[in-house]
Short mmCIF file of C-alpha atoms in Angstrom, two decimals:
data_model
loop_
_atom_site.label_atom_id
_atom_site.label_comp_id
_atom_site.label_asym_id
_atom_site.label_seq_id
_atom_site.Cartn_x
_atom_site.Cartn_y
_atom_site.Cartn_z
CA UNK H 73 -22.56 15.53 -6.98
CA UNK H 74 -20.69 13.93 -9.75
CA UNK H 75 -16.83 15.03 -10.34
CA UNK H 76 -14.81 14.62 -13.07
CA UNK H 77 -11.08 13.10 -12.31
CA UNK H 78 -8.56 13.41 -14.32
CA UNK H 79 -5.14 15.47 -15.05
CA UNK H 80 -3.37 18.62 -16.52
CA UNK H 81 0.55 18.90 -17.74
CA UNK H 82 1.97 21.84 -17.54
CA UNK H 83 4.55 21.32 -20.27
CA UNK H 84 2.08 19.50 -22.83
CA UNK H 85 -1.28 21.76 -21.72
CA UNK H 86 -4.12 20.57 -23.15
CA UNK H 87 -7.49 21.12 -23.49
CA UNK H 88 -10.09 18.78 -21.19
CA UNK H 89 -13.55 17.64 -22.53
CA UNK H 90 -16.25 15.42 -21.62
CA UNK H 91 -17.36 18.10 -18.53
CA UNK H 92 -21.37 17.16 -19.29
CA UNK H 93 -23.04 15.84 -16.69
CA UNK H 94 -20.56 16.91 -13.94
CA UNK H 95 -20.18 19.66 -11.53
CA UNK H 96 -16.93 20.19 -11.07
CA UNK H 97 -13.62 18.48 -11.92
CA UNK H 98 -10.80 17.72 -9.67
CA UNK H 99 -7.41 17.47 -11.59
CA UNK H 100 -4.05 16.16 -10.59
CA UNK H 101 -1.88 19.22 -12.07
CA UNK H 102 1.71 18.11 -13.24
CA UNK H 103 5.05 18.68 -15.16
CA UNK H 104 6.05 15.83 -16.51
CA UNK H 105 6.75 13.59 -14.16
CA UNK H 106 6.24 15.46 -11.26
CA UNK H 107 2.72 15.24 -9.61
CA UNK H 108 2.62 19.26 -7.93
CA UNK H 109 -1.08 18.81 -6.39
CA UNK H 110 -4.49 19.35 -7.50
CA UNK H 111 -7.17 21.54 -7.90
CA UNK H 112 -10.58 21.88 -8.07
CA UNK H 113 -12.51 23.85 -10.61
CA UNK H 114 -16.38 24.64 -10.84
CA UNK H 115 -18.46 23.32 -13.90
CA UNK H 116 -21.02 25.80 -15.55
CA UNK H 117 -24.21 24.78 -16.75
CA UNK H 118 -24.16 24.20 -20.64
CA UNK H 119 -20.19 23.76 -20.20
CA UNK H 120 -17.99 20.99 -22.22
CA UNK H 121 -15.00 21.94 -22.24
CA UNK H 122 -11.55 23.73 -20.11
CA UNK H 123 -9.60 25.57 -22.10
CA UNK H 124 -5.85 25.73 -21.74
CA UNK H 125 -6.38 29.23 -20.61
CA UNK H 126 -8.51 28.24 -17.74
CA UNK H 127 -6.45 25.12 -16.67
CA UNK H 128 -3.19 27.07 -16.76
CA UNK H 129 -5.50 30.10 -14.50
CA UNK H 130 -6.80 27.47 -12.19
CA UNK H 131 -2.94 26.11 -11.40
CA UNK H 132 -1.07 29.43 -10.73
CA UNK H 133 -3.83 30.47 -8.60
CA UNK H 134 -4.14 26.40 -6.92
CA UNK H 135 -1.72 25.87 -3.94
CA UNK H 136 0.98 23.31 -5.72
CA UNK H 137 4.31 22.16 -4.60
CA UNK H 138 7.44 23.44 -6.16
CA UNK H 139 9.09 20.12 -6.19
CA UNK H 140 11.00 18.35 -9.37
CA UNK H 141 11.83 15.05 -10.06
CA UNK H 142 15.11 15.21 -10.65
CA UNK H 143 16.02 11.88 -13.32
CA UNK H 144 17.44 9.08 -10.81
CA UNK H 145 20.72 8.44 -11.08
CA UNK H 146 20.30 4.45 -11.88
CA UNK H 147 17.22 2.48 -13.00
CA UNK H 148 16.90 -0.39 -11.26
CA UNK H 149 14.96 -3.77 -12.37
CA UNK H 150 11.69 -3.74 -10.01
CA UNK H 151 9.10 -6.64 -9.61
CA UNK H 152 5.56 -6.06 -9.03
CA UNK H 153 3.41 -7.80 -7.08
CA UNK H 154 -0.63 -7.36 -7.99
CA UNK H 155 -2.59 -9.83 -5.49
CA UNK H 156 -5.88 -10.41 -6.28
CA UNK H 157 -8.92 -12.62 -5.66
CA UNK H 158 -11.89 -13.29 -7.91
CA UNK H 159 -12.05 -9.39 -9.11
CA UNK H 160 -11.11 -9.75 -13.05
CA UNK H 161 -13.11 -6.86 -14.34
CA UNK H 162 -10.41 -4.31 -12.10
CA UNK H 163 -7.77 -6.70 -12.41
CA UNK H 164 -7.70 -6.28 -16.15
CA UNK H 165 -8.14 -2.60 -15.44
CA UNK H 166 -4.66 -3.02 -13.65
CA UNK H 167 -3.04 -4.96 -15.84
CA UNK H 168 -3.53 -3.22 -18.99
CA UNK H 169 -2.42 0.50 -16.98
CA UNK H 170 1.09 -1.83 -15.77
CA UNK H 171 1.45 -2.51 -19.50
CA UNK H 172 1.65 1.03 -20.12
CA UNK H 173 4.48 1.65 -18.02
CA UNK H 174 7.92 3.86 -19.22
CA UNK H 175 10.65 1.80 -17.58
CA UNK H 176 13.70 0.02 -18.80
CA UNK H 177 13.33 -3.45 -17.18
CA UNK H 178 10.64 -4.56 -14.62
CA UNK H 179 8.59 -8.15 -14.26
CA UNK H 180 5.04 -8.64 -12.95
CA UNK H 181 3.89 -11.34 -10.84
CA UNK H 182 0.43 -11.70 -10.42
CA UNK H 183 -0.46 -13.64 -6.67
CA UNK H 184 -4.38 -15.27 -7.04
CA UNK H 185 -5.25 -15.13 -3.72
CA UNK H 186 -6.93 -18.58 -3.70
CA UNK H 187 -9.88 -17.46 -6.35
CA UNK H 188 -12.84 -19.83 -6.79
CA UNK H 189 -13.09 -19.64 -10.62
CA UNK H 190 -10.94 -19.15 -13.39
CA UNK H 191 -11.64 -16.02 -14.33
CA UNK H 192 -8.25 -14.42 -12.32
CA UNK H 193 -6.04 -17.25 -14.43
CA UNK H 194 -7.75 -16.04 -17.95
CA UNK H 195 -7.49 -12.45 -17.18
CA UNK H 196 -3.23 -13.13 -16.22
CA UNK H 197 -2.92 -15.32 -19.46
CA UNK H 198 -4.71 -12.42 -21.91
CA UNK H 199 -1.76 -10.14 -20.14
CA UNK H 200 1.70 -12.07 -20.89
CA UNK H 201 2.44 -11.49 -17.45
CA UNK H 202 3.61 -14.50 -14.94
CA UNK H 203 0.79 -16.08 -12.62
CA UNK H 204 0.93 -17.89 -9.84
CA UNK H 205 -1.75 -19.30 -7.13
CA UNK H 206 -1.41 -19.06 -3.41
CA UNK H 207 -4.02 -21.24 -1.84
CA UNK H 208 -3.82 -20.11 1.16
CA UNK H 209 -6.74 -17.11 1.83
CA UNK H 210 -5.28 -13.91 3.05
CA UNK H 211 -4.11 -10.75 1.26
CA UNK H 212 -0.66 -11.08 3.54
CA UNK H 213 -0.32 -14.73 2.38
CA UNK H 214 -0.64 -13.20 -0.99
CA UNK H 215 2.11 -10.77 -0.34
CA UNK H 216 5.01 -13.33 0.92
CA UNK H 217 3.81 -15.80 -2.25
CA UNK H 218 4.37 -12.67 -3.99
CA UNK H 219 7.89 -11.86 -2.18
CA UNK H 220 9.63 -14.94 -2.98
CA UNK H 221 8.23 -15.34 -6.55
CA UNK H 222 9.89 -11.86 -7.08
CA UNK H 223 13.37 -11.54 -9.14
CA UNK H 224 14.55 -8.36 -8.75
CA UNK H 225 15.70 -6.89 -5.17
CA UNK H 226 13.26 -3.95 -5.41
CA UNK H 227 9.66 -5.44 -5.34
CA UNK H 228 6.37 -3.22 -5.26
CA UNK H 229 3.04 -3.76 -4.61
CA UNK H 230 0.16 -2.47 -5.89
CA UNK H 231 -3.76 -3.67 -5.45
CA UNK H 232 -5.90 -4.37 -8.32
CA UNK H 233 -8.18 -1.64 -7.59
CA UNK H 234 -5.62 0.71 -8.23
CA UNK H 235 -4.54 2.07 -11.89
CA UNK H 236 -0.83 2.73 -12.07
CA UNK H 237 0.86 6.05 -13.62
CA UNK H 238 3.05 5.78 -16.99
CA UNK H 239 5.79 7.01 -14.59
CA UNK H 240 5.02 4.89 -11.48
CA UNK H 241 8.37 2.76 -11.49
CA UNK H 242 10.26 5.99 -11.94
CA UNK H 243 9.34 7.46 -8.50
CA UNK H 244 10.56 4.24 -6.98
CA UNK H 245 13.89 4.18 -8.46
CA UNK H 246 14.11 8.04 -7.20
CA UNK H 247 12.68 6.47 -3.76
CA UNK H 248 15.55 4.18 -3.42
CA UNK H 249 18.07 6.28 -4.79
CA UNK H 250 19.43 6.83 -0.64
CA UNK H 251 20.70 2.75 0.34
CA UNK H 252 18.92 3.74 3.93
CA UNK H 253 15.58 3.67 2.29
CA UNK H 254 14.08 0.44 3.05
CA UNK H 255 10.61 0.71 2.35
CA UNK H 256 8.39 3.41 0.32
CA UNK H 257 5.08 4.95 -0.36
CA UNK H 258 3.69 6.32 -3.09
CA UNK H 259 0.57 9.08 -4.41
CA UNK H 260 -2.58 8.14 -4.26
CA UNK H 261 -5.32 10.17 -5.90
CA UNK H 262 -9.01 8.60 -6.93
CA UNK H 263 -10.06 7.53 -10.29
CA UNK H 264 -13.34 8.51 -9.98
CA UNK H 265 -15.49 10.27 -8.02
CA UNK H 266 -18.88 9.89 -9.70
CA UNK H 267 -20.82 8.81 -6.22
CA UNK H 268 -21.61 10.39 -3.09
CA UNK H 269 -19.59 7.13 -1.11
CA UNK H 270 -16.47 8.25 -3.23
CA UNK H 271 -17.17 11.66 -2.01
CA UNK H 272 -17.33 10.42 1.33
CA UNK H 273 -14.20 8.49 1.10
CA UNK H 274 -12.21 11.75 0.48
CA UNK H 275 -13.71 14.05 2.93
CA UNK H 276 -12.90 10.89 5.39
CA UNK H 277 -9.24 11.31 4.34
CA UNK H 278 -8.53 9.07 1.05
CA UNK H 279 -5.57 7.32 0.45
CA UNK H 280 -3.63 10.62 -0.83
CA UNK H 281 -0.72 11.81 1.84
CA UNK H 282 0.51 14.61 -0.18
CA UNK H 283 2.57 16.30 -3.19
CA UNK H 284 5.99 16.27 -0.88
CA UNK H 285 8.69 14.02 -0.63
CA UNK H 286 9.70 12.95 2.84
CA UNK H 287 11.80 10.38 4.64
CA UNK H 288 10.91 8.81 8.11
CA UNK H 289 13.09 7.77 10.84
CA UNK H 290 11.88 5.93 14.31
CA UNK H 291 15.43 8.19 15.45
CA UNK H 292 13.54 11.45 14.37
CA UNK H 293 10.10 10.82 15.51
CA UNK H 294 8.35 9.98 18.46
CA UNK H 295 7.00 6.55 19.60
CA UNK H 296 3.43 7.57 19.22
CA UNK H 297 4.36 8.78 15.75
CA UNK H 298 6.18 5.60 14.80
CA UNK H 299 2.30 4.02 15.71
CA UNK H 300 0.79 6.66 13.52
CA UNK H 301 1.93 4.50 10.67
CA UNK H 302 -0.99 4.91 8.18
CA UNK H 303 -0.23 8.63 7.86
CA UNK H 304 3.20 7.46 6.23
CA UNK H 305 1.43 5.84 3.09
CA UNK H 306 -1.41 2.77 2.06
CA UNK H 307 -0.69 -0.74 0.90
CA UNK H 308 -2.49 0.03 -1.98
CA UNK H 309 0.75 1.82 -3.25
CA UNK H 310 3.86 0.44 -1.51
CA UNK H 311 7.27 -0.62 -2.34
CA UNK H 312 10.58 -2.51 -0.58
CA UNK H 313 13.95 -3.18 -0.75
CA UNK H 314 14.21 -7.08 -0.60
CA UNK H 315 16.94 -7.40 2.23
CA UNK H 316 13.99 -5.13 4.62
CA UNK H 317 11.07 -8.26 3.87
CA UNK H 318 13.90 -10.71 4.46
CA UNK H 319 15.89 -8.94 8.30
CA UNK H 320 12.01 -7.68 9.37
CA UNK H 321 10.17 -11.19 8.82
CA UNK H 322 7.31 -11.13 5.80
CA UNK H 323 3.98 -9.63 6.47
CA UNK H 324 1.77 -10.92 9.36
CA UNK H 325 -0.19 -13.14 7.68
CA UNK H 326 -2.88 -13.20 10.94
CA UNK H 327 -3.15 -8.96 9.51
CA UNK H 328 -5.44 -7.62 6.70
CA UNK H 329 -7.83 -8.67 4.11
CA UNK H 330 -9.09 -12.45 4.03
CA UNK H 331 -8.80 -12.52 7.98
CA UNK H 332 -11.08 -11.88 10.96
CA UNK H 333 -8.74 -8.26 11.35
CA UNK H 334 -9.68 -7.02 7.89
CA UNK H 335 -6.62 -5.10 7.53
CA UNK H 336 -3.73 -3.89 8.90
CA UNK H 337 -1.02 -5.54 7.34
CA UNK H 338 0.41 -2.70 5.47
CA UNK H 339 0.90 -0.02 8.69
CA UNK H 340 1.56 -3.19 10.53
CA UNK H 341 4.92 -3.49 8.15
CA UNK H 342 5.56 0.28 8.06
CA UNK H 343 5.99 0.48 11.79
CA UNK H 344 7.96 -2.99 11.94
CA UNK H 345 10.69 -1.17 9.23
CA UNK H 346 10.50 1.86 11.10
CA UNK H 347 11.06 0.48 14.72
CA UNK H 348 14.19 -1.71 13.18
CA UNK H 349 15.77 1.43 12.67
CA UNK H 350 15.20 2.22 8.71
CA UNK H 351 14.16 4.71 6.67
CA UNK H 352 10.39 4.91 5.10
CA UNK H 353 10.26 7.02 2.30
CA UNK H 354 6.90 8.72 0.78
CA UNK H 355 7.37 9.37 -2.66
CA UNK H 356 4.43 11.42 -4.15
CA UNK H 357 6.12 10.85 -7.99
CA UNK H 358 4.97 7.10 -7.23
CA UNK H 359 1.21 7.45 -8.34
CA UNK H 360 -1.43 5.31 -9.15
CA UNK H 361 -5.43 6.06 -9.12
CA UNK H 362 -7.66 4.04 -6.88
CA UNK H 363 -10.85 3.16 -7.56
CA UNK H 364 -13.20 3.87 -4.30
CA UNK H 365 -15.93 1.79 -3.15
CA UNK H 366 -18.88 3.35 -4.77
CA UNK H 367 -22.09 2.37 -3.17
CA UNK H 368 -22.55 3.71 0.33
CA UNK H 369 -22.99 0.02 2.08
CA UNK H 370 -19.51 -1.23 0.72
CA UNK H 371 -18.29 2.34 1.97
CA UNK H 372 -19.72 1.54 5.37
CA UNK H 373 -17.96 -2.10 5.24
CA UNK H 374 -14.74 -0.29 4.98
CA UNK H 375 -15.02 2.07 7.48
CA UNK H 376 -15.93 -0.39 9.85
CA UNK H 377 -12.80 -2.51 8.96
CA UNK H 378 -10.87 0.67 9.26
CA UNK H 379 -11.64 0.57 12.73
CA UNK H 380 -11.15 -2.81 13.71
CA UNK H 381 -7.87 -3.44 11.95
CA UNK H 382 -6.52 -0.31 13.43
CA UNK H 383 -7.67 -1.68 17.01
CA UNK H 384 -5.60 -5.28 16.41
CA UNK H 385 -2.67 -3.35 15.14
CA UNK H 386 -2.53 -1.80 18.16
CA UNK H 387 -3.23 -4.13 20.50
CA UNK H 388 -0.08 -5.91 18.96
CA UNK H 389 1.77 -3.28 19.50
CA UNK H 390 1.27 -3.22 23.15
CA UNK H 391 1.59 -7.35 23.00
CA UNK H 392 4.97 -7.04 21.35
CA UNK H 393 6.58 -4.63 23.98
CA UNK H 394 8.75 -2.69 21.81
CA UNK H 395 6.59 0.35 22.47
CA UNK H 396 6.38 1.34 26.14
CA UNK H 397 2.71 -0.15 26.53
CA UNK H 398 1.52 3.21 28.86
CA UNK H 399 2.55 5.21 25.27
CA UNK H 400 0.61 2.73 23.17
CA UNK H 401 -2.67 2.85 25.52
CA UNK H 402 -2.53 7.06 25.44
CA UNK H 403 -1.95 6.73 21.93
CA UNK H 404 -5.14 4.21 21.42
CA UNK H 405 -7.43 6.16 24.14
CA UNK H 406 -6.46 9.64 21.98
CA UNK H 407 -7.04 8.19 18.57
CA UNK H 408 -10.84 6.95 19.95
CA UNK H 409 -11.62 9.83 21.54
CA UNK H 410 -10.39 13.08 19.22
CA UNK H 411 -10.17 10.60 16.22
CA UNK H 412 -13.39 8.79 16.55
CA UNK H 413 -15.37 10.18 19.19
CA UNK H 414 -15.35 13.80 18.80
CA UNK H 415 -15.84 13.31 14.81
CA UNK H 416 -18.86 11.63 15.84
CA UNK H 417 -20.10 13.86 18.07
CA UNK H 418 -19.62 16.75 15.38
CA UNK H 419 -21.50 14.74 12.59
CA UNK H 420 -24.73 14.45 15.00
CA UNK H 421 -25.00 18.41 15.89
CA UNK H 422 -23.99 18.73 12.48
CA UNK H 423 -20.90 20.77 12.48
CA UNK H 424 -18.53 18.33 10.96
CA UNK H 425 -17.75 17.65 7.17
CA UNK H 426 -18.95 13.88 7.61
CA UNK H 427 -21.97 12.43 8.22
CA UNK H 428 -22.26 10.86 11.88
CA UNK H 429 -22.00 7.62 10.78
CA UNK H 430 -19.13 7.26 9.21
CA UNK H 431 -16.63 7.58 12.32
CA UNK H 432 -19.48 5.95 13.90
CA UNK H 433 -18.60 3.11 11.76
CA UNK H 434 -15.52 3.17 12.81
CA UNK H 435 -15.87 3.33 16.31
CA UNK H 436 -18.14 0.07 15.70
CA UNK H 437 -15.70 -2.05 14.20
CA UNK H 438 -12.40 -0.96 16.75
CA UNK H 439 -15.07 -2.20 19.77
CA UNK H 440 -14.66 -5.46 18.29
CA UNK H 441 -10.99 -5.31 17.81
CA UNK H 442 -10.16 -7.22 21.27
CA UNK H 443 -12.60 -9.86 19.71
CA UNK H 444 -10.67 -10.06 16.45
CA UNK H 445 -7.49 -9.81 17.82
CA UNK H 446 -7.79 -13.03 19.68
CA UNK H 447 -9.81 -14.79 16.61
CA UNK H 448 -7.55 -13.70 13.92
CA UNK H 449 -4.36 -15.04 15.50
CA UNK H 450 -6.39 -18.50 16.41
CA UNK H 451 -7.74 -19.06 12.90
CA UNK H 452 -3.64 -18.40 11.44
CA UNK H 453 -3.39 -20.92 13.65
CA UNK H 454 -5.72 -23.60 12.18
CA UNK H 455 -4.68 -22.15 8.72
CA UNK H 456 -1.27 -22.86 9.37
CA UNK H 457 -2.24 -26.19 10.39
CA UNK H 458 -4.04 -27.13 7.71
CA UNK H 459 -2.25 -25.82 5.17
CA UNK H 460 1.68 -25.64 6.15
CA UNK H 461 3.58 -22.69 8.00
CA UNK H 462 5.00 -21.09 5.30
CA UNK H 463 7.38 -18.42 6.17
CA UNK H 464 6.41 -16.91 10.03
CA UNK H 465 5.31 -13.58 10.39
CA UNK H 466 7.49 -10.50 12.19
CA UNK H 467 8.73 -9.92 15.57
CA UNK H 468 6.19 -9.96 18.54
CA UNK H 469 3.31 -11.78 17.21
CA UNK H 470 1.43 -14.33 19.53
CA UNK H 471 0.99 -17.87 18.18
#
């Protein structure tokens, strides 16, 4: 099944074409600036086009929020941070969508995360945006470099898979409109969904977390929500306030892509600015568009890392202590068994929306999270060692 992905405003309606060869269309539905949700509409055979009559049908019948994005009351300068590592063709992708952007005054710094050609450099250059090289392999390593290359006291971070929205750096000056908003998260919907593994991705959950605003507190939720940190928001999409990287220590740099965890290091931050007492903000008018794996092996790679990042972040939590440790084991025993286990289960007598083995996949790689735990923190280690220290990762990490 092949969908077409794209987007409808309700103040400048427009016609959509280009439906051939698709089934159906799913279509962020806006006003303005304001992302309200999405809907999904049916393609008939010998179809090209929606009319503005059936797009404006489709969205008072579609269940959309009634929020506005109110202007923000001051526009502040924001860096962004795009690591990236031998990947030019999306890079450039990125780049030319951050050129795009409305906003008075922002910079971009763009982290190559130790790439072996030059292709990363050429792509920066052709831009007019700054470069620099962190030599040191690891998307967290990236993500300091990136921190104190950054200017402004708002920095945010988006991947170069991801395509941002003319009106990204507006939702993250309304983000950090309240001073007790450390951290934020924004939207995020799927460029494409032209393969079954992008299909897959979504019914597995996707990166989106909604069309609503809300702010998080560790003093309004529980401690096994506080864990529950990558229903708050994806690093893909992520934003700080420079004062939270600098009190809460950088990102782990033992955490996420490049190392034996595979990930992590975004929820790994979340719960670190929640549990010092912040607010996390998720800001759905802070969109960008991700591309999803699209074959179904890479799909399978990143379920399985799913699972065994998840399994080190947790088993750091119960290292660090600042989590009762009988709340973190509940926590990890519920999340493999209803999470991962009964998913399974479903998939194999065929009564769940996923194949078996996708959770399956994930079940795979958190069995080998005690594994990586111990071989990720030993190979910072050697990195550290070989390299130079570099600024220490946050509170309760083994070294």
């Amino acid at each position: 099944m092949k969908t077409k992905v794209g987007e409808f405003d309700l103040q400048e309606p427009q016609v959509i074409w280009g439906l051939d060869g698709y089934d159906g269309a799913l279509l962020a539905v806006r006003r303005g600036a304001a992302v309200l949700g999405t809907i999904w509409l049916s393609i008939r055979a010998g179809q090209h086009i929606f009319t503005v009559a059936d797009l404006v049908s489709a969205a008072k019948e579609g269940s959309l929020s009634e929020s506005e994005i109110s202007d923000p009351l001051s526009f502040p300068p924001i860096s962004i941070v795009v690591c990236s590592r031998d990947r030019p063709v999306p890079l450039k992708r990125c780049l030319r969508a951050l050129q795009g952007l409305i906003y008075p005054e922002f910079e971009v710094v763009v982290v190559d995360n130790a790439s072996r050609g030059a292709a990363t450099l050429e792509v920066v250059e052709d831009s007019g945006f700054r470069y620099v090289r962190e030599d040191r392999p690891g998307l967290d390593w990236a993500r300091n470099r990136g921190f104190h290359e950054a200017k402004y006291d708002l920095i945010a971070y988006v991947d170069d898979d991801a395509i941002v929205d003319r009106h990204w750096l507006g939702g993250w000056a309304q983000a950090f409109q309240d001073p007790d908003v450390k951290a934020a998260t924004g939207l995020v919907l799927p460029w494409e969904l032209e393969t079954r593994a992008q299909h897959l991705f979504e019914r597995y959950g996707g990166m989106g977390k909604g069309f609503v605003a809300r702010t998080f507190r560790a003093s309004e939720m529980t401690a096994e929500q506080t864990m529950d940190a990558h229903h708050l928001g994806v690093g893909a999409n992520m934003a700080f306030r420079r004062e939270a990287l600098a009190l809460c220590g950088p990102f782990d740099t033992a955490l996420d892509v490049g190392t034996v965890s595979q990930g992590g290091g975004d929820v790994d931050m979340f719960h670190r600015v929640l549990i010092e007492g912040w607010a996390l903000k998720y800001e759905p008018g802070a969109l960008v568009w991700h591309q999803h794996r699209r074959d179904i092996a890479s799909l399978k790679k990143q379920i399985y890392s799913n699972g065994r990042a998840f399994g080190v972040y947790l088993i750091k939590i119960w290292r660090a202590g600042q989590v009762p440790r009988r709340v973190v084991a509940a926590y990890a025993w519920r999340w493999v068994r209803s999470w991962l286990i009964f998913r399974t289960m479903r998939g194999i007598l065929g009564r769940g929306k996923l194949p078996w083995w996708v959770p399956a996949n994930e079940i795979w790689g958190a069995s080998h999270s005690f594994y990586a735990y111990i071989q990720t923190y030993r190979c910072d280690r050697l990195l550290r060692a070989r390299f130079g220290g570099g600024p220490v990762c946050g509170t309760g990490v083994p070294r």
